[in-house]
Amino acid sequence: MPIDLSLQRVVKLLGKLGNPHLSNFFTIHIAGTNGKGSVCSYLSSILKENKFRIGKFTSPFLINRYDCISINNEPVNEIFFLEIEKTINRINLECNIRATEFEILTVIAFKIFELKKINFAILEVGLGGKLDATNNSDNGYELVNGGVILTGITKIDYDHENILGKTLSEISEQKAGIIKEKVKCVLDGSNKEEVIKKVREISESQGSKLYITNNDNGDRMEDTVIKTENFGEIPFKITPLLGRYQYQNLSISLKIIDLLYPYISRLRFGNGFTSDCKIKREQIIEGIKKVKWPARLQTLDLCINKEGERMRVLVDGAHNGSAAVELGQFIDKQYRQKGKKIVFVMSVTNSKKIESLVMPLFQREDRVFLTRFDYKDGVDQMPWISSYKCSVLKQKIERVYKKKGAVIPEMAVEENLEKLLEQMQWDREREVVVVCGSLYLASALFRIHLEHCSDGTKDIF
């Protein structure tokens, strides 16, 4: 079923299941255009290291539908997931609720969180915020009986304008729809002023205190620290996640942990809470060091065939202009400035604007291979999602460069990603292969790796 933002169906379906989202766990809800998955991963890793039982729901799924739901950072068991899914699909059909696939997935997550007796749910918004299926829990500011206890909003930029609005102010209004009455909210301070203005306006209308992170991270990232109220200075260099933008993501995460700290002794958890569940600086440091978030500036020794041949690639799910700028800056600093040439492998969802995606990335000396992430069976349970045909994408890129009067980089097309990887020629010493354009492309790439490498899961997660 195509995207249809509404809360009526998911609320009805949750009600038929006894409202598992209102179980005795507390929710931290994260919205934004870029960075929200990283923030969810930081929060989950930090809280797990402090001995809390954590449920995390992020989207889209990476390889299989069930891997978007995790308990203590481990994807839920497939058989367990399918049992819950079967029950929920039956109720959805019998009651003629007609919930969308994402709404059903969200309800599965809540039901699993209830059954696994978690302490905290870390939720990433799927699309927008105000009418997203994840935005259905009561506020938890009274610190009893669960609910949303804190919210966070990462970098907001243009994306899904046909659904969320044409201006940053309109998009921000949708994203800030997760803000709850009297529940504190943390906002990425690197956002543009019109974003900050709109989010502040909504937080004030809800009686929610807004905290805006510091945007000054200096030039030398290796020397940068993030100041906290309760845990001293945290060195930025300890994070294994790459990219300057992780400074903002980690800053949001640590501010949320800072705000959570004084609540801990007052929270009334259900099962699974012990006296060991406290937030300590040492465990925060360890949680940051252990954080993982695949397909974000991730280096992978990709297995491309049954013979075990490997190709080292940089995988990044950059799929909008803001993410492309960050990826481009990383490539420049890490590779181009060191004399490396770039070979791009790209596939793009057919609803995306091309100019803002390719201009920050491609340079005249690059080589570009265009392919499709849905070259086999499409995206599981999401038939409305498809990639541009390679010929169409190539034409669009050529138009962009001609319009700008720029030199068009060398481009080749191959619809079959697996075939492309097997036939690609590249200079291992002088060239770096960068796979980008869509998280669905990263997903297709990981499935190829797992098909040819029996123990390949550890390379990805």
JSON list of N, CA, C and O in Angstrom, two decimals, residues 266-317:
[
{"chain": "A", "resi": 266, "resn": "ARG", "atom": "N", "xyz": [13.27, 8.17, 39.67]},
{"chain": "A", "resi": 266, "resn": "ARG", "atom": "CA", "xyz": [11.83, 8.41, 39.85]},
{"chain": "A", "resi": 266, "resn": "ARG", "atom": "C", "xyz": [10.97, 7.60, 38.90]},
{"chain": "A", "resi": 266, "resn": "ARG", "atom": "O", "xyz": [9.75, 7.51, 39.08]},
{"chain": "A", "resi": 267, "resn": "LEU", "atom": "N", "xyz": [11.59, 7.00, 37.89]},
{"chain": "A", "resi": 267, "resn": "LEU", "atom": "CA", "xyz": [10.81, 6.24, 36.91]},
{"chain": "A", "resi": 267, "resn": "LEU", "atom": "C", "xyz": [10.27, 4.95, 37.52]},
{"chain": "A", "resi": 267, "resn": "LEU", "atom": "O", "xyz": [10.97, 4.27, 38.27]},
{"chain": "A", "resi": 268, "resn": "ARG", "atom": "N", "xyz": [9.05, 4.63, 37.17]},
{"chain": "A", "resi": 268, "resn": "ARG", "atom": "CA", "xyz": [8.43, 3.39, 37.65]},
{"chain": "A", "resi": 268, "resn": "ARG", "atom": "C", "xyz": [8.38, 2.39, 36.50]},
{"chain": "A", "resi": 268, "resn": "ARG", "atom": "O", "xyz": [7.48, 2.42, 35.66]},
{"chain": "A", "resi": 269, "resn": "PHE", "atom": "N", "xyz": [9.38, 1.53, 36.47]},
{"chain": "A", "resi": 269, "resn": "PHE", "atom": "CA", "xyz": [9.46, 0.54, 35.40]},
{"chain": "A", "resi": 269, "resn": "PHE", "atom": "C", "xyz": [8.65, -0.70, 35.78]},
{"chain": "A", "resi": 269, "resn": "PHE", "atom": "O", "xyz": [8.35, -0.93, 36.95]},
{"chain": "A", "resi": 270, "resn": "GLY", "atom": "N", "xyz": [8.39, -1.51, 34.77]},
{"chain": "A", "resi": 270, "resn": "GLY", "atom": "CA", "xyz": [7.80, -2.81, 35.01]},
{"chain": "A", "resi": 270, "resn": "GLY", "atom": "C", "xyz": [8.90, -3.82, 35.25]},
{"chain": "A", "resi": 270, "resn": "GLY", "atom": "O", "xyz": [9.94, -3.52, 35.83]},
{"chain": "A", "resi": 271, "resn": "ASN", "atom": "N", "xyz": [8.71, -5.03, 34.77]},
{"chain": "A", "resi": 271, "resn": "ASN", "atom": "CA", "xyz": [9.71, -6.09, 34.95]},
{"chain": "A", "resi": 271, "resn": "ASN", "atom": "C", "xyz": [11.00, -5.72, 34.22]},
{"chain": "A", "resi": 271, "resn": "ASN", "atom": "O", "xyz": [11.00, -5.02, 33.23]},
{"chain": "A", "resi": 272, "resn": "GLY", "atom": "N", "xyz": [12.11, -6.24, 34.72]},
{"chain": "A", "resi": 272, "resn": "GLY", "atom": "CA", "xyz": [13.38, -6.03, 34.05]},
{"chain": "A", "resi": 272, "resn": "GLY", "atom": "C", "xyz": [14.22, -4.93, 34.64]},
{"chain": "A", "resi": 272, "resn": "GLY", "atom": "O", "xyz": [15.37, -4.75, 34.29]},
{"chain": "A", "resi": 273, "resn": "PHE", "atom": "N", "xyz": [13.66, -4.18, 35.60]},
{"chain": "A", "resi": 273, "resn": "PHE", "atom": "CA", "xyz": [14.42, -3.09, 36.21]},
{"chain": "A", "resi": 273, "resn": "PHE", "atom": "C", "xyz": [15.14, -3.60, 37.46]},
{"chain": "A", "resi": 273, "resn": "PHE", "atom": "O", "xyz": [14.56, -4.29, 38.29]},
{"chain": "A", "resi": 274, "resn": "THR", "atom": "N", "xyz": [16.41, -3.29, 37.59]},
{"chain": "A", "resi": 274, "resn": "THR", "atom": "CA", "xyz": [17.18, -3.66, 38.77]},
{"chain": "A", "resi": 274, "resn": "THR", "atom": "C", "xyz": [17.90, -2.44, 39.31]},
{"chain": "A", "resi": 274, "resn": "THR", "atom": "O", "xyz": [17.99, -1.39, 38.65]},
{"chain": "A", "resi": 275, "resn": "SER", "atom": "N", "xyz": [18.43, -2.58, 40.50]},
{"chain": "A", "resi": 275, "resn": "SER", "atom": "CA", "xyz": [19.15, -1.46, 41.13]},
{"chain": "A", "resi": 275, "resn": "SER", "atom": "C", "xyz": [20.43, -1.13, 40.39]},
{"chain": "A", "resi": 275, "resn": "SER", "atom": "O", "xyz": [21.03, -0.08, 40.60]},
{"chain": "A", "resi": 276, "resn": "ASP", "atom": "N", "xyz": [20.88, -2.04, 39.50]},
{"chain": "A", "resi": 276, "resn": "ASP", "atom": "CA", "xyz": [22.09, -1.78, 38.71]},
{"chain": "A", "resi": 276, "resn": "ASP", "atom": "C", "xyz": [21.83, -0.82, 37.55]},
{"chain": "A", "resi": 276, "resn": "ASP", "atom": "O", "xyz": [22.77, -0.35, 36.90]},
{"chain": "A", "resi": 277, "resn": "CYS", "atom": "N", "xyz": [20.57, -0.56, 37.27]},
{"chain": "A", "resi": 277, "resn": "CYS", "atom": "CA", "xyz": [20.22, 0.29, 36.14]},
{"chain": "A", "resi": 277, "resn": "CYS", "atom": "C", "xyz": [20.41, 1.77, 36.52]},
{"chain": "A", "resi": 277, "resn": "CYS", "atom": "O", "xyz": [19.48, 2.43, 37.00]},
{"chain": "A", "resi": 278, "resn": "LYS", "atom": "N", "xyz": [21.61, 2.24, 36.32]},
{"chain": "A", "resi": 278, "resn": "LYS", "atom": "CA", "xyz": [21.95, 3.63, 36.58]},
{"chain": "A", "resi": 278, "resn": "LYS", "atom": "C", "xyz": [22.77, 4.15, 35.40]},
{"chain": "A", "resi": 278, "resn": "LYS", "atom": "O", "xyz": [23.32, 3.38, 34.63]},
{"chain": "A", "resi": 279, "resn": "ILE", "atom": "N", "xyz": [22.84, 5.46, 35.27]},
{"chain": "A", "resi": 279, "resn": "ILE", "atom": "CA", "xyz": [23.62, 6.03, 34.17]},
{"chain": "A", "resi": 279, "resn": "ILE", "atom": "C", "xyz": [24.93, 6.55, 34.74]},
{"chain": "A", "resi": 279, "resn": "ILE", "atom": "O", "xyz": [24.94, 7.44, 35.60]},
{"chain": "A", "resi": 280, "resn": "LYS", "atom": "N", "xyz": [26.03, 5.97, 34.25]},
{"chain": "A", "resi": 280, "resn": "LYS", "atom": "CA", "xyz": [27.36, 6.34, 34.72]},
{"chain": "A", "resi": 280, "resn": "LYS", "atom": "C", "xyz": [28.24, 6.77, 33.55]},
{"chain": "A", "resi": 280, "resn": "LYS", "atom": "O", "xyz": [28.09, 6.27, 32.43]},
{"chain": "A", "resi": 281, "resn": "ARG", "atom": "N", "xyz": [29.16, 7.68, 33.83]},
{"chain": "A", "resi": 281, "resn": "ARG", "atom": "CA", "xyz": [30.04, 8.19, 32.78]},
{"chain": "A", "resi": 281, "resn": "ARG", "atom": "C", "xyz": [30.82, 7.07, 32.08]},
{"chain": "A", "resi": 281, "resn": "ARG", "atom": "O", "xyz": [30.92, 7.06, 30.86]},
{"chain": "A", "resi": 282, "resn": "GLU", "atom": "N", "xyz": [31.35, 6.13, 32.86]},
{"chain": "A", "resi": 282, "resn": "GLU", "atom": "CA", "xyz": [32.15, 5.07, 32.28]},
{"chain": "A", "resi": 282, "resn": "GLU", "atom": "C", "xyz": [31.35, 4.24, 31.28]},
{"chain": "A", "resi": 282, "resn": "GLU", "atom": "O", "xyz": [31.85, 3.84, 30.22]},
{"chain": "A", "resi": 283, "resn": "GLN", "atom": "N", "xyz": [30.09, 3.99, 31.62]},
{"chain": "A", "resi": 283, "resn": "GLN", "atom": "CA", "xyz": [29.24, 3.20, 30.73]},
{"chain": "A", "resi": 283, "resn": "GLN", "atom": "C", "xyz": [28.80, 4.01, 29.50]},
{"chain": "A", "resi": 283, "resn": "GLN", "atom": "O", "xyz": [28.57, 3.46, 28.43]},
{"chain": "A", "resi": 284, "resn": "ILE", "atom": "N", "xyz": [28.68, 5.33, 29.67]},
{"chain": "A", "resi": 284, "resn": "ILE", "atom": "CA", "xyz": [28.38, 6.18, 28.52]},
{"chain": "A", "resi": 284, "resn": "ILE", "atom": "C", "xyz": [29.53, 6.09, 27.52]},
{"chain": "A", "resi": 284, "resn": "ILE", "atom": "O", "xyz": [29.32, 5.92, 26.31]},
{"chain": "A", "resi": 285, "resn": "ILE", "atom": "N", "xyz": [30.76, 6.20, 28.01]},
{"chain": "A", "resi": 285, "resn": "ILE", "atom": "CA", "xyz": [31.95, 6.11, 27.15]},
{"chain": "A", "resi": 285, "resn": "ILE", "atom": "C", "xyz": [31.96, 4.77, 26.41]},
{"chain": "A", "resi": 285, "resn": "ILE", "atom": "O", "xyz": [32.17, 4.72, 25.19]},
{"chain": "A", "resi": 286, "resn": "GLU", "atom": "N", "xyz": [31.72, 3.68, 27.14]},
{"chain": "A", "resi": 286, "resn": "GLU", "atom": "CA", "xyz": [31.73, 2.36, 26.52]},
{"chain": "A", "resi": 286, "resn": "GLU", "atom": "C", "xyz": [30.60, 2.22, 25.50]},
{"chain": "A", "resi": 286, "resn": "GLU", "atom": "O", "xyz": [30.78, 1.61, 24.44]},
{"chain": "A", "resi": 287, "resn": "GLY", "atom": "N", "xyz": [29.45, 2.76, 25.83]},
{"chain": "A", "resi": 287, "resn": "GLY", "atom": "CA", "xyz": [28.32, 2.70, 24.90]},
{"chain": "A", "resi": 287, "resn": "GLY", "atom": "C", "xyz": [28.61, 3.40, 23.60]},
{"chain": "A", "resi": 287, "resn": "GLY", "atom": "O", "xyz": [28.26, 2.91, 22.51]},
{"chain": "A", "resi": 288, "resn": "ILE", "atom": "N", "xyz": [29.25, 4.56, 23.68]},
{"chain": "A", "resi": 288, "resn": "ILE", "atom": "CA", "xyz": [29.62, 5.30, 22.46]},
{"chain": "A", "resi": 288, "resn": "ILE", "atom": "C", "xyz": [30.64, 4.50, 21.66]},
{"chain": "A", "resi": 288, "resn": "ILE", "atom": "O", "xyz": [30.53, 4.37, 20.43]},
{"chain": "A", "resi": 289, "resn": "LYS", "atom": "N", "xyz": [31.63, 3.93, 22.31]},
{"chain": "A", "resi": 289, "resn": "LYS", "atom": "CA", "xyz": [32.67, 3.17, 21.62]},
{"chain": "A", "resi": 289, "resn": "LYS", "atom": "C", "xyz": [32.10, 1.95, 20.90]},
{"chain": "A", "resi": 289, "resn": "LYS", "atom": "O", "xyz": [32.63, 1.53, 19.87]},
{"chain": "A", "resi": 290, "resn": "LYS", "atom": "N", "xyz": [31.02, 1.39, 21.42]},
{"chain": "A", "resi": 290, "resn": "LYS", "atom": "CA", "xyz": [30.46, 0.16, 20.87]},
{"chain": "A", "resi": 290, "resn": "LYS", "atom": "C", "xyz": [29.35, 0.40, 19.84]},
{"chain": "A", "resi": 290, "resn": "LYS", "atom": "O", "xyz": [28.81, -0.55, 19.27]},
{"chain": "A", "resi": 291, "resn": "VAL", "atom": "N", "xyz": [28.99, 1.65, 19.61]},
{"chain": "A", "resi": 291, "resn": "VAL", "atom": "CA", "xyz": [27.86, 1.93, 18.73]},
{"chain": "A", "resi": 291, "resn": "VAL", "atom": "C", "xyz": [28.13, 1.47, 17.30]},
{"chain": "A", "resi": 291, "resn": "VAL", "atom": "O", "xyz": [29.26, 1.56, 16.81]},
{"chain": "A", "resi": 292, "resn": "LYS", "atom": "N", "xyz": [27.09, 0.95, 16.66]},
{"chain": "A", "resi": 292, "resn": "LYS", "atom": "CA", "xyz": [27.18, 0.54, 15.26]},
{"chain": "A", "resi": 292, "resn": "LYS", "atom": "C", "xyz": [25.95, 1.06, 14.52]},
{"chain": "A", "resi": 292, "resn": "LYS", "atom": "O", "xyz": [24.85, 1.06, 15.05]},
{"chain": "A", "resi": 293, "resn": "TRP", "atom": "N", "xyz": [26.17, 1.48, 13.27]},
{"chain": "A", "resi": 293, "resn": "TRP", "atom": "CA", "xyz": [25.06, 1.95, 12.44]},
{"chain": "A", "resi": 293, "resn": "TRP", "atom": "C", "xyz": [25.43, 1.71, 10.98]},
{"chain": "A", "resi": 293, "resn": "TRP", "atom": "O", "xyz": [26.09, 2.54, 10.35]},
{"chain": "A", "resi": 294, "resn": "PRO", "atom": "N", "xyz": [25.05, 0.54, 10.44]},
{"chain": "A", "resi": 294, "resn": "PRO", "atom": "CA", "xyz": [25.48, 0.15, 9.09]},
{"chain": "A", "resi": 294, "resn": "PRO", "atom": "C", "xyz": [25.02, 1.11, 8.00]},
{"chain": "A", "resi": 294, "resn": "PRO", "atom": "O", "xyz": [24.01, 1.82, 8.15]},
{"chain": "A", "resi": 295, "resn": "ALA", "atom": "N", "xyz": [25.77, 1.11, 6.91]},
{"chain": "A", "resi": 295, "resn": "ALA", "atom": "CA", "xyz": [25.44, 1.87, 5.69]},
{"chain": "A", "resi": 295, "resn": "ALA", "atom": "C", "xyz": [25.56, 3.37, 5.86]},
{"chain": "A", "resi": 295, "resn": "ALA", "atom": "O", "xyz": [24.99, 4.14, 5.10]},
{"chain": "A", "resi": 296, "resn": "ARG", "atom": "N", "xyz": [26.30, 3.79, 6.87]},
{"chain": "A", "resi": 296, "resn": "ARG", "atom": "CA", "xyz": [26.59, 5.21, 7.04]},
{"chain": "A", "resi": 296, "resn": "ARG", "atom": "C", "xyz": [28.11, 5.38, 7.10]},
{"chain": "A", "resi": 296, "resn": "ARG", "atom": "O", "xyz": [28.72, 5.05, 8.13]},
{"chain": "A", "resi": 297, "resn": "LEU", "atom": "N", "xyz": [28.70, 5.79, 5.99]},
{"chain": "A", "resi": 297, "resn": "LEU", "atom": "CA", "xyz": [30.15, 5.90, 5.88]},
{"chain": "A", "resi": 297, "resn": "LEU", "atom": "C", "xyz": [30.82, 4.62, 6.39]},
{"chain": "A", "resi": 297, "resn": "LEU", "atom": "O", "xyz": [31.76, 4.65, 7.16]},
{"chain": "A", "resi": 298, "resn": "GLN", "atom": "N", "xyz": [30.31, 3.50, 5.92]},
{"chain": "A", "resi": 298, "resn": "GLN", "atom": "CA", "xyz": [30.79, 2.19, 6.36]},
{"chain": "A", "resi": 298, "resn": "GLN", "atom": "C", "xyz": [31.73, 1.58, 5.32]},
{"chain": "A", "resi": 298, "resn": "GLN", "atom": "O", "xyz": [31.38, 1.46, 4.15]},
{"chain": "A", "resi": 299, "resn": "THR", "atom": "N", "xyz": [32.91, 1.19, 5.76]},
{"chain": "A", "resi": 299, "resn": "THR", "atom": "CA", "xyz": [33.84, 0.49, 4.88]},
{"chain": "A", "resi": 299, "resn": "THR", "atom": "C", "xyz": [33.57, -1.02, 4.98]},
{"chain": "A", "resi": 299, "resn": "THR", "atom": "O", "xyz": [33.50, -1.57, 6.08]},
{"chain": "A", "resi": 300, "resn": "LEU", "atom": "N", "xyz": [33.41, -1.65, 3.84]},
{"chain": "A", "resi": 300, "resn": "LEU", "atom": "CA", "xyz": [33.07, -3.07, 3.79]},
{"chain": "A", "resi": 300, "resn": "LEU", "atom": "C", "xyz": [33.93, -3.78, 2.75]},
{"chain": "A", "resi": 300, "resn": "LEU", "atom": "O", "xyz": [34.05, -3.31, 1.62]},
{"chain": "A", "resi": 301, "resn": "ASP", "atom": "N", "xyz": [34.52, -4.90, 3.14]},
{"chain": "A", "resi": 301, "resn": "ASP", "atom": "CA", "xyz": [35.20, -5.76, 2.17]},
{"chain": "A", "resi": 301, "resn": "ASP", "atom": "C", "xyz": [34.15, -6.68, 1.57]},
{"chain": "A", "resi": 301, "resn": "ASP", "atom": "O", "xyz": [33.90, -7.79, 2.05]},
{"chain": "A", "resi": 302, "resn": "LEU", "atom": "N", "xyz": [33.52, -6.18, 0.52]},
{"chain": "A", "resi": 302, "resn": "LEU", "atom": "CA", "xyz": [32.35, -6.82, -0.09]},
{"chain": "A", "resi": 302, "resn": "LEU", "atom": "C", "xyz": [32.75, -8.08, -0.84]},
{"chain": "A", "resi": 302, "resn": "LEU", "atom": "O", "xyz": [33.65, -8.08, -1.68]},
{"chain": "A", "resi": 303, "resn": "CYS", "atom": "N", "xyz": [32.05, -9.18, -0.55]},
{"chain": "A", "resi": 303, "resn": "CYS", "atom": "CA", "xyz": [32.25, -10.43, -1.27]},
{"chain": "A", "resi": 303, "resn": "CYS", "atom": "C", "xyz": [31.34, -10.41, -2.50]},
{"chain": "A", "resi": 303, "resn": "CYS", "atom": "O", "xyz": [30.12, -10.34, -2.37]},
{"chain": "A", "resi": 304, "resn": "ILE", "atom": "N", "xyz": [31.92, -10.45, -3.70]},
{"chain": "A", "resi": 304, "resn": "ILE", "atom": "CA", "xyz": [31.14, -10.19, -4.92]},
{"chain": "A", "resi": 304, "resn": "ILE", "atom": "C", "xyz": [30.83, -11.44, -5.74]},
{"chain": "A", "resi": 304, "resn": "ILE", "atom": "O", "xyz": [30.06, -11.36, -6.70]},
{"chain": "A", "resi": 305, "resn": "ASN", "atom": "N", "xyz": [31.40, -12.58, -5.38]},
{"chain": "A", "resi": 305, "resn": "ASN", "atom": "CA", "xyz": [31.09, -13.80, -6.12]},
{"chain": "A", "resi": 305, "resn": "ASN", "atom": "C", "xyz": [31.35, -15.03, -5.25]},
{"chain": "A", "resi": 305, "resn": "ASN", "atom": "O", "xyz": [31.87, -14.94, -4.14]},
{"chain": "A", "resi": 306, "resn": "LYS", "atom": "N", "xyz": [30.96, -16.19, -5.79]},
{"chain": "A", "resi": 306, "resn": "LYS", "atom": "CA", "xyz": [31.09, -17.44, -5.04]},
{"chain": "A", "resi": 306, "resn": "LYS", "atom": "C", "xyz": [32.54, -17.84, -4.82]},
{"chain": "A", "resi": 306, "resn": "LYS", "atom": "O", "xyz": [32.84, -18.65, -3.94]},
{"chain": "A", "resi": 307, "resn": "GLU", "atom": "N", "xyz": [33.44, -17.29, -5.62]},
{"chain": "A", "resi": 307, "resn": "GLU", "atom": "CA", "xyz": [34.87, -17.59, -5.46]},
{"chain": "A", "resi": 307, "resn": "GLU", "atom": "C", "xyz": [35.48, -16.83, -4.29]},
{"chain": "A", "resi": 307, "resn": "GLU", "atom": "O", "xyz": [36.64, -17.03, -3.93]},
{"chain": "A", "resi": 308, "resn": "GLY", "atom": "N", "xyz": [34.69, -15.94, -3.70]},
{"chain": "A", "resi": 308, "resn": "GLY", "atom": "CA", "xyz": [35.17, -15.20, -2.53]},
{"chain": "A", "resi": 308, "resn": "GLY", "atom": "C", "xyz": [35.96, -13.96, -2.85]},
{"chain": "A", "resi": 308, "resn": "GLY", "atom": "O", "xyz": [36.63, -13.40, -1.97]},
{"chain": "A", "resi": 309, "resn": "GLU", "atom": "N", "xyz": [35.91, -13.49, -4.10]},
{"chain": "A", "resi": 309, "resn": "GLU", "atom": "CA", "xyz": [36.64, -12.28, -4.46]},
{"chain": "A", "resi": 309, "resn": "GLU", "atom": "C", "xyz": [36.05, -11.08, -3.71]},
{"chain": "A", "resi": 309, "resn": "GLU", "atom": "O", "xyz": [34.83, -10.94, -3.58]},
{"chain": "A", "resi": 310, "resn": "ARG", "atom": "N", "xyz": [36.94, -10.23, -3.22]},
{"chain": "A", "resi": 310, "resn": "ARG", "atom": "CA", "xyz": [36.51, -9.10, -2.39]},
{"chain": "A", "resi": 310, "resn": "ARG", "atom": "C", "xyz": [36.74, -7.77, -3.10]},
{"chain": "A", "resi": 310, "resn": "ARG", "atom": "O", "xyz": [37.67, -7.60, -3.88]},
{"chain": "A", "resi": 311, "resn": "MET", "atom": "N", "xyz": [35.86, -6.83, -2.79]},
{"chain": "A", "resi": 311, "resn": "MET", "atom": "CA", "xyz": [35.99, -5.46, -3.27]},
{"chain": "A", "resi": 311, "resn": "MET", "atom": "C", "xyz": [35.77, -4.53, -2.08]},
{"chain": "A", "resi": 311, "resn": "MET", "atom": "O", "xyz": [34.71, -4.57, -1.46]},
{"chain": "A", "resi": 312, "resn": "ARG", "atom": "N", "xyz": [36.76, -3.74, -1.75]},
{"chain": "A", "resi": 312, "resn": "ARG", "atom": "CA", "xyz": [36.59, -2.79, -0.63]},
{"chain": "A", "resi": 312, "resn": "ARG", "atom": "C", "xyz": [35.77, -1.60, -1.10]},
{"chain": "A", "resi": 312, "resn": "ARG", "atom": "O", "xyz": [36.11, -0.94, -2.09]},
{"chain": "A", "resi": 313, "resn": "VAL", "atom": "N", "xyz": [34.66, -1.33, -0.41]},
{"chain": "A", "resi": 313, "resn": "VAL", "atom": "CA", "xyz": [33.76, -0.25, -0.80]},
{"chain": "A", "resi": 313, "resn": "VAL", "atom": "C", "xyz": [33.43, 0.62, 0.41]},
{"chain": "A", "resi": 313, "resn": "VAL", "atom": "O", "xyz": [33.47, 0.16, 1.56]},
{"chain": "A", "resi": 314, "resn": "LEU", "atom": "N", "xyz": [33.12, 1.87, 0.14]},
{"chain": "A", "resi": 314, "resn": "LEU", "atom": "CA", "xyz": [32.54, 2.76, 1.14]},
{"chain": "A", "resi": 314, "resn": "LEU", "atom": "C", "xyz": [31.05, 2.80, 0.86]},
{"chain": "A", "resi": 314, "resn": "LEU", "atom": "O", "xyz": [30.62, 3.21, -0.22]},
{"chain": "A", "resi": 315, "resn": "VAL", "atom": "N", "xyz": [30.25, 2.37, 1.83]},
{"chain": "A", "resi": 315, "resn": "VAL", "atom": "CA", "xyz": [28.79, 2.31, 1.67]},
{"chain": "A", "resi": 315, "resn": "VAL", "atom": "C", "xyz": [28.15, 3.43, 2.47]},
{"chain": "A", "resi": 315, "resn": "VAL", "atom": "O", "xyz": [28.40, 3.57, 3.68]},
{"chain": "A", "resi": 316, "resn": "ASP", "atom": "N", "xyz": [27.33, 4.23, 1.80]},
{"chain": "A", "resi": 316, "resn": "ASP", "atom": "CA", "xyz": [26.62, 5.30, 2.50]},
{"chain": "A", "resi": 316, "resn": "ASP", "atom": "C", "xyz": [25.22, 5.44, 1.90]},
{"chain": "A", "resi": 316, "resn": "ASP", "atom": "O", "xyz": [25.06, 5.48, 0.68]},
{"chain": "A", "resi": 317, "resn": "GLY", "atom": "N", "xyz": [24.24, 5.52, 2.77]},
{"chain": "A", "resi": 317, "resn": "GLY", "atom": "CA", "xyz": [22.85, 5.59, 2.31]},
{"chain": "A", "resi": 317, "resn": "GLY", "atom": "C", "xyz": [22.40, 6.97, 1.89]},
{"chain": "A", "resi": 317, "resn": "GLY", "atom": "O", "xyz": [21.18, 7.20, 1.75]}
]
